[in-house]
JSON list of C-alpha atoms in Angstrom, two decimals:
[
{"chain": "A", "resi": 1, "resn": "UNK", "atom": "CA", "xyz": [0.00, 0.00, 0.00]},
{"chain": "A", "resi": 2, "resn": "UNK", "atom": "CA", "xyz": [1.36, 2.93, -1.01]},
{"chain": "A", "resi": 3, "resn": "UNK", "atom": "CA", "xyz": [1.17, 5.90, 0.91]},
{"chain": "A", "resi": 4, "resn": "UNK", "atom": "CA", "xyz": [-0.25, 9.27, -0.78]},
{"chain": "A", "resi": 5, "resn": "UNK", "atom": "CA", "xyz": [-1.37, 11.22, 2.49]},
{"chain": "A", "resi": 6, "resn": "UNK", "atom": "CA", "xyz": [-1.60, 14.63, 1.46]},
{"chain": "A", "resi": 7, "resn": "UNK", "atom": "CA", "xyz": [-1.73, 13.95, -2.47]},
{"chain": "A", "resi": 8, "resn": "UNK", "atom": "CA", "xyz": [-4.38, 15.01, -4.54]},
{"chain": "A", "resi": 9, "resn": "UNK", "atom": "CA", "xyz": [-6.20, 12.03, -6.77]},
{"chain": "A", "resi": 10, "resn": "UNK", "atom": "CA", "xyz": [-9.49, 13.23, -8.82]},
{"chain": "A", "resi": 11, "resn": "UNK", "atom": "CA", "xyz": [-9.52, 9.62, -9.47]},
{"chain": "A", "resi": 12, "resn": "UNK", "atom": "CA", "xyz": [-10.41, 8.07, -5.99]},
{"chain": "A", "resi": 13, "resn": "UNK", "atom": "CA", "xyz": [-11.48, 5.08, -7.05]},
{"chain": "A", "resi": 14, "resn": "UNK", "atom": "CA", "xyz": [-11.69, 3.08, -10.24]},
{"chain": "A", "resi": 15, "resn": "UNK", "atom": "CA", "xyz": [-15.40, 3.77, -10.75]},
{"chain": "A", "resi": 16, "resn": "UNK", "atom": "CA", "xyz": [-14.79, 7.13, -10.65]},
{"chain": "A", "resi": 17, "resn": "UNK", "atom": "CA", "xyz": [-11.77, 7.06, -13.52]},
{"chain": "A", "resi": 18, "resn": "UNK", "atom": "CA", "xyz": [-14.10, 4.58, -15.30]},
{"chain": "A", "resi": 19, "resn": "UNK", "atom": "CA", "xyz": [-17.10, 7.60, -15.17]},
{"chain": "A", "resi": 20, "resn": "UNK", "atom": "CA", "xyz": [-14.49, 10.39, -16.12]},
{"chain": "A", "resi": 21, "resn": "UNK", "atom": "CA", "xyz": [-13.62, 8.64, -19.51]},
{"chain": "A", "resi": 22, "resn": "UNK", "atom": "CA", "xyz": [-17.11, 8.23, -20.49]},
{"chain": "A", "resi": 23, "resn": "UNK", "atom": "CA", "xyz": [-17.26, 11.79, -21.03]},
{"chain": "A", "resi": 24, "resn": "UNK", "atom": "CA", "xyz": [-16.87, 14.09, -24.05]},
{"chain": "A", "resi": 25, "resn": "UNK", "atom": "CA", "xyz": [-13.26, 15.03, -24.26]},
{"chain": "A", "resi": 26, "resn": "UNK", "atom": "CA", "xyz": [-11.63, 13.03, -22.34]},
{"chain": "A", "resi": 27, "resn": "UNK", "atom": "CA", "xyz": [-7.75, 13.26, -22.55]},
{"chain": "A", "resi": 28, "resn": "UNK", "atom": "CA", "xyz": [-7.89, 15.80, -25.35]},
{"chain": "A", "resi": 29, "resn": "UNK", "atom": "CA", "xyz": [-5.94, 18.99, -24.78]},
{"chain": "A", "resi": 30, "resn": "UNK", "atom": "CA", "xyz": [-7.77, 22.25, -23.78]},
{"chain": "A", "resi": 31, "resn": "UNK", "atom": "CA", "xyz": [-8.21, 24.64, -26.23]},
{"chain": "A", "resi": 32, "resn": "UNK", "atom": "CA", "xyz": [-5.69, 26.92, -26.43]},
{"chain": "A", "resi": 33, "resn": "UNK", "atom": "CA", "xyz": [-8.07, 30.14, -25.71]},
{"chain": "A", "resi": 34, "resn": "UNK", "atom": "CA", "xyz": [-9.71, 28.93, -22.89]},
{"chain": "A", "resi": 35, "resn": "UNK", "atom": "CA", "xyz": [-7.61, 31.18, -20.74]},
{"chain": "A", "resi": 36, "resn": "UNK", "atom": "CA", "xyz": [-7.08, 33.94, -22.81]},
{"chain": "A", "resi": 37, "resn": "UNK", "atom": "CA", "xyz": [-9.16, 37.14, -23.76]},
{"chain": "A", "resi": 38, "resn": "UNK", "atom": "CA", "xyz": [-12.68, 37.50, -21.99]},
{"chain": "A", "resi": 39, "resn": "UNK", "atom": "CA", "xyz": [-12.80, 34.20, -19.71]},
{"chain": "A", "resi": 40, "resn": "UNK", "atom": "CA", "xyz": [-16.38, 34.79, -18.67]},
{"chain": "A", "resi": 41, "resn": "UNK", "atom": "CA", "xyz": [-17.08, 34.49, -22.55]},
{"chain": "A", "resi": 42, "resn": "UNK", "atom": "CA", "xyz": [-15.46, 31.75, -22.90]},
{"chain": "A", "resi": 43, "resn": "UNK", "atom": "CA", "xyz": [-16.81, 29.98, -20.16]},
{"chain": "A", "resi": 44, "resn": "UNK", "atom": "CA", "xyz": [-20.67, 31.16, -21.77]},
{"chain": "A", "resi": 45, "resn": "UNK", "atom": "CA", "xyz": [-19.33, 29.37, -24.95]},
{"chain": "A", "resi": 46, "resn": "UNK", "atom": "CA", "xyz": [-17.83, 26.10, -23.33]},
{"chain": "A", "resi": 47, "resn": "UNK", "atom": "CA", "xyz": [-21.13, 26.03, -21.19]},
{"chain": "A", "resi": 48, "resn": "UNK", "atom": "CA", "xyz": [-23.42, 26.11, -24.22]},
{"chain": "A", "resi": 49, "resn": "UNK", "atom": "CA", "xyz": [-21.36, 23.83, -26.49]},
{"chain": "A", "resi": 50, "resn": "UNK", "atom": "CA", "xyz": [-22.02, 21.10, -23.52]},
{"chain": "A", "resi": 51, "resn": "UNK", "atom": "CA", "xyz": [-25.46, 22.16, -23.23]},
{"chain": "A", "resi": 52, "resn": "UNK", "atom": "CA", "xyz": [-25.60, 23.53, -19.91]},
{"chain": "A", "resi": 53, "resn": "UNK", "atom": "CA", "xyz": [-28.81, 25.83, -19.02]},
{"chain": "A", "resi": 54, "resn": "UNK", "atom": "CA", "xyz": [-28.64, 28.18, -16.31]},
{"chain": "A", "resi": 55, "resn": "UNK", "atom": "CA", "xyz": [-31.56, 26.84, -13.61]},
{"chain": "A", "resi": 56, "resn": "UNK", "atom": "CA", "xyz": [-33.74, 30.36, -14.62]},
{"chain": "A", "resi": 57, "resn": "UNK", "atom": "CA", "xyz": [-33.88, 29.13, -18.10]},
{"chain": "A", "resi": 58, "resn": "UNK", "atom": "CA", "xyz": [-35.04, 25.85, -17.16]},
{"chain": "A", "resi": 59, "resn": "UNK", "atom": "CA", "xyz": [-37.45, 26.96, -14.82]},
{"chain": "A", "resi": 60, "resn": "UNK", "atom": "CA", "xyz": [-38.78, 29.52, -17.69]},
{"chain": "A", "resi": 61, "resn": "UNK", "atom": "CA", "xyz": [-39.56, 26.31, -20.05]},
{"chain": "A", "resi": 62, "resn": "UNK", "atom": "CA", "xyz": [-41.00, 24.72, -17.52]},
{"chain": "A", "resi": 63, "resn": "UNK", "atom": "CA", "xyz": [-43.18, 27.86, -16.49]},
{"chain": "A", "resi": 64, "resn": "UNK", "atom": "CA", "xyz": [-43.53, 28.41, -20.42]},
{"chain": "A", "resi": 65, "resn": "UNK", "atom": "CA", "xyz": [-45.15, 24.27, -20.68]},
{"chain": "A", "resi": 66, "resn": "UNK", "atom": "CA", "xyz": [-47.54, 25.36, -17.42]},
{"chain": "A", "resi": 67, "resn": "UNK", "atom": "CA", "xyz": [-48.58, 28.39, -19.22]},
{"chain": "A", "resi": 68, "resn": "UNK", "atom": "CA", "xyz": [-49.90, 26.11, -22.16]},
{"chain": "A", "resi": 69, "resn": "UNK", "atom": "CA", "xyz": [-51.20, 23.55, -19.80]},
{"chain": "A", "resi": 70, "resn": "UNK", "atom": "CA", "xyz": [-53.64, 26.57, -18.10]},
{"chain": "A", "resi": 71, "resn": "UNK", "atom": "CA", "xyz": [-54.90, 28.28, -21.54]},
{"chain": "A", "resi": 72, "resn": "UNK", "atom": "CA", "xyz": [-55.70, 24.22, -22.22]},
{"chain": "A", "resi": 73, "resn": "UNK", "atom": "CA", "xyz": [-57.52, 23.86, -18.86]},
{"chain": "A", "resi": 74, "resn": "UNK", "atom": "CA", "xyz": [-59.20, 27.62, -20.01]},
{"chain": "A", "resi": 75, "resn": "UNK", "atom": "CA", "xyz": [-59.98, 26.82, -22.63]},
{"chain": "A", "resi": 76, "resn": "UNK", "atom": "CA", "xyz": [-61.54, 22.84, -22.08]},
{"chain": "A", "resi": 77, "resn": "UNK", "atom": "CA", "xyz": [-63.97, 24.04, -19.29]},
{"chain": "A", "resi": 78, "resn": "UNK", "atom": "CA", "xyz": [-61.77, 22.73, -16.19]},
{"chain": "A", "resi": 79, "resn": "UNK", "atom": "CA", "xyz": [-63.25, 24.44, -12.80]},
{"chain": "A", "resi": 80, "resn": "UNK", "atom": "CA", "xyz": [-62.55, 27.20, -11.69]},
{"chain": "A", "resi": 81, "resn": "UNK", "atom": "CA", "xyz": [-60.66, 25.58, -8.38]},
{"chain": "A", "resi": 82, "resn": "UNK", "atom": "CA", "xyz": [-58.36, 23.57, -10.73]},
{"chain": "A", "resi": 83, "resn": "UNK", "atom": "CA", "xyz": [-57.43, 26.93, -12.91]},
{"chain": "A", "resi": 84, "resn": "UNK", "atom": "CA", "xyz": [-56.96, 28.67, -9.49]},
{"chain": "A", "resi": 85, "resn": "UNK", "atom": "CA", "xyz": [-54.67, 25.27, -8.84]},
{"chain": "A", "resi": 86, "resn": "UNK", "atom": "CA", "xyz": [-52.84, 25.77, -12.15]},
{"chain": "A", "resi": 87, "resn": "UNK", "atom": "CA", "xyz": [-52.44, 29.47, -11.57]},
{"chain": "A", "resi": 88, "resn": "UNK", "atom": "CA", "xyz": [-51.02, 29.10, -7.83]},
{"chain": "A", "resi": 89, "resn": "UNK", "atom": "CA", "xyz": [-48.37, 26.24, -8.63]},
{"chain": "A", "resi": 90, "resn": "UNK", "atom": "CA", "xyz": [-47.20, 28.76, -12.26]},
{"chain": "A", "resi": 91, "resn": "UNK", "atom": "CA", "xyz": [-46.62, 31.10, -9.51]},
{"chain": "A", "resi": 92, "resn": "UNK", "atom": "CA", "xyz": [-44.78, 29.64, -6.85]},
{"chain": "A", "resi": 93, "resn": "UNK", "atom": "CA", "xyz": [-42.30, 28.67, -9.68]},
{"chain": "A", "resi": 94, "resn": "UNK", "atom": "CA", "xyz": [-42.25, 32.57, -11.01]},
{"chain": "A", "resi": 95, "resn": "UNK", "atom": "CA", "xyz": [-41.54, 33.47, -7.37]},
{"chain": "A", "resi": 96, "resn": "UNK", "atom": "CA", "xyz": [-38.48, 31.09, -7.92]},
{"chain": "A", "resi": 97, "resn": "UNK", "atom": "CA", "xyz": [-37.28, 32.20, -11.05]},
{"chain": "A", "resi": 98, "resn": "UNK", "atom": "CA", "xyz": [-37.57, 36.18, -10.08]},
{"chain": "A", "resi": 99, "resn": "UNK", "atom": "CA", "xyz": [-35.01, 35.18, -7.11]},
{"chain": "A", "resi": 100, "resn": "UNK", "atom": "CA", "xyz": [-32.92, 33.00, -9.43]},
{"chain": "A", "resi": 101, "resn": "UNK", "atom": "CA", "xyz": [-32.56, 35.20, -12.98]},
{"chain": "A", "resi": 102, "resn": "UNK", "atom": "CA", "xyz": [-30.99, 38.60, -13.22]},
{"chain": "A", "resi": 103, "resn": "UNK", "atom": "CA", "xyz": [-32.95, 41.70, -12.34]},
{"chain": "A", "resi": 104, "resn": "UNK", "atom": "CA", "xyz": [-34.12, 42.76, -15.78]},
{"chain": "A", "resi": 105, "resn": "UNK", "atom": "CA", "xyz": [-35.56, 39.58, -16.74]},
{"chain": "A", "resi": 106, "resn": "UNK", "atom": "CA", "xyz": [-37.56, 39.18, -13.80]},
{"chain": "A", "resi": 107, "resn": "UNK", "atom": "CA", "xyz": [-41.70, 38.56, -14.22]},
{"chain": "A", "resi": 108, "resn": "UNK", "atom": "CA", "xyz": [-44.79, 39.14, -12.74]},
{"chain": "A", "resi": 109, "resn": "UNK", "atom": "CA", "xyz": [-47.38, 36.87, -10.84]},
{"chain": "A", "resi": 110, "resn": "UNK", "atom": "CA", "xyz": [-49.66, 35.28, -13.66]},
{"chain": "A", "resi": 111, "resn": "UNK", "atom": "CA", "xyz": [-53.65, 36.02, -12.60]},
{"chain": "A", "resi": 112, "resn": "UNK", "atom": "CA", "xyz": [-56.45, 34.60, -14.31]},
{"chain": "A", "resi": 113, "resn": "UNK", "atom": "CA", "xyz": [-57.47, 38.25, -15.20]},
{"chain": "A", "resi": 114, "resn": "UNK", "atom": "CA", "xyz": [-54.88, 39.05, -17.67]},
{"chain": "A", "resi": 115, "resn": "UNK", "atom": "CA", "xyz": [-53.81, 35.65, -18.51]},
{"chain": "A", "resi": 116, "resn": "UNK", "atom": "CA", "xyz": [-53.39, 36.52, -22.05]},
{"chain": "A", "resi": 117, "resn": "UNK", "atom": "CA", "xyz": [-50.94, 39.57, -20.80]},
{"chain": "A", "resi": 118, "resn": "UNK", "atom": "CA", "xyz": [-49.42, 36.47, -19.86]},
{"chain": "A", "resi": 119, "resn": "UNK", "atom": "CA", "xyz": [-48.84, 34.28, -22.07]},
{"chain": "A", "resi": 120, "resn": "UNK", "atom": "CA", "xyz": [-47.20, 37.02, -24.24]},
{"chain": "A", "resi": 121, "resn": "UNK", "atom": "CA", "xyz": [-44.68, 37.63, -21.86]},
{"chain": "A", "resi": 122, "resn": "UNK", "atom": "CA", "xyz": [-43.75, 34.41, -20.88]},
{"chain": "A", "resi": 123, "resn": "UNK", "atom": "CA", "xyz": [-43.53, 33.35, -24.70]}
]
């Protein structure tokens, strides 16, 4: 047993070197301009190229889907206590993405009363 007290593996196990080389680029070099220039724009770029979505974006598909759902329940003569049901669980998810996305993207509370206000917005 060897004795690497103090040593840094990223590989603690063989399960976890086994997972690592699964993935896309695996022992290929970084690109040159990773480091240089604007690194925030790069790291935009490298995140998009792997398909990464910040969590607000996510949440505003999902909230986008919901939105669709509603004018659905509208418009195929649900009650009026499941519409208030649709409405209330659209906005405890816009309360969520206000806190998560920046400032100027931020939306308001969806209300049955200007729901196609709405839907424009959150298309």
């Amino acid at each position: 047993m060897s004795n690497n007290k103090g040593k840094y593996d990223p590989y603690a196990s063989n399960e976890d070197l086994e997972e690592a080389k699964k993935l896309p680029g695996f022992g290929k070099p970084l690109p040159k301009n990773l480091f240089s220039g604007d690194i925030y724009s790069n790291f935009l770029k490298t995140a998009k190229d792997a398909g990464y979505l910040p969590p607000f974006v996510a949440l505003q598909k999902e909230i986008r889907n919901d939105m669709s759902k509603l004018l659905n329940a509208i418009e195929g003569g649900s009650t009026e206590e499941e519409i208030n049901h649709l409405i209330d669980e659209i906005n405890v998810k816009v309360k969520k993405y206000n806190i998560e996305c920046p400032s100027s993207m931020q939306k308001m509370l969806v209300s049955l009363e200007d729901i196609e206000l709405h839907t424009k917005i959150w298309k």
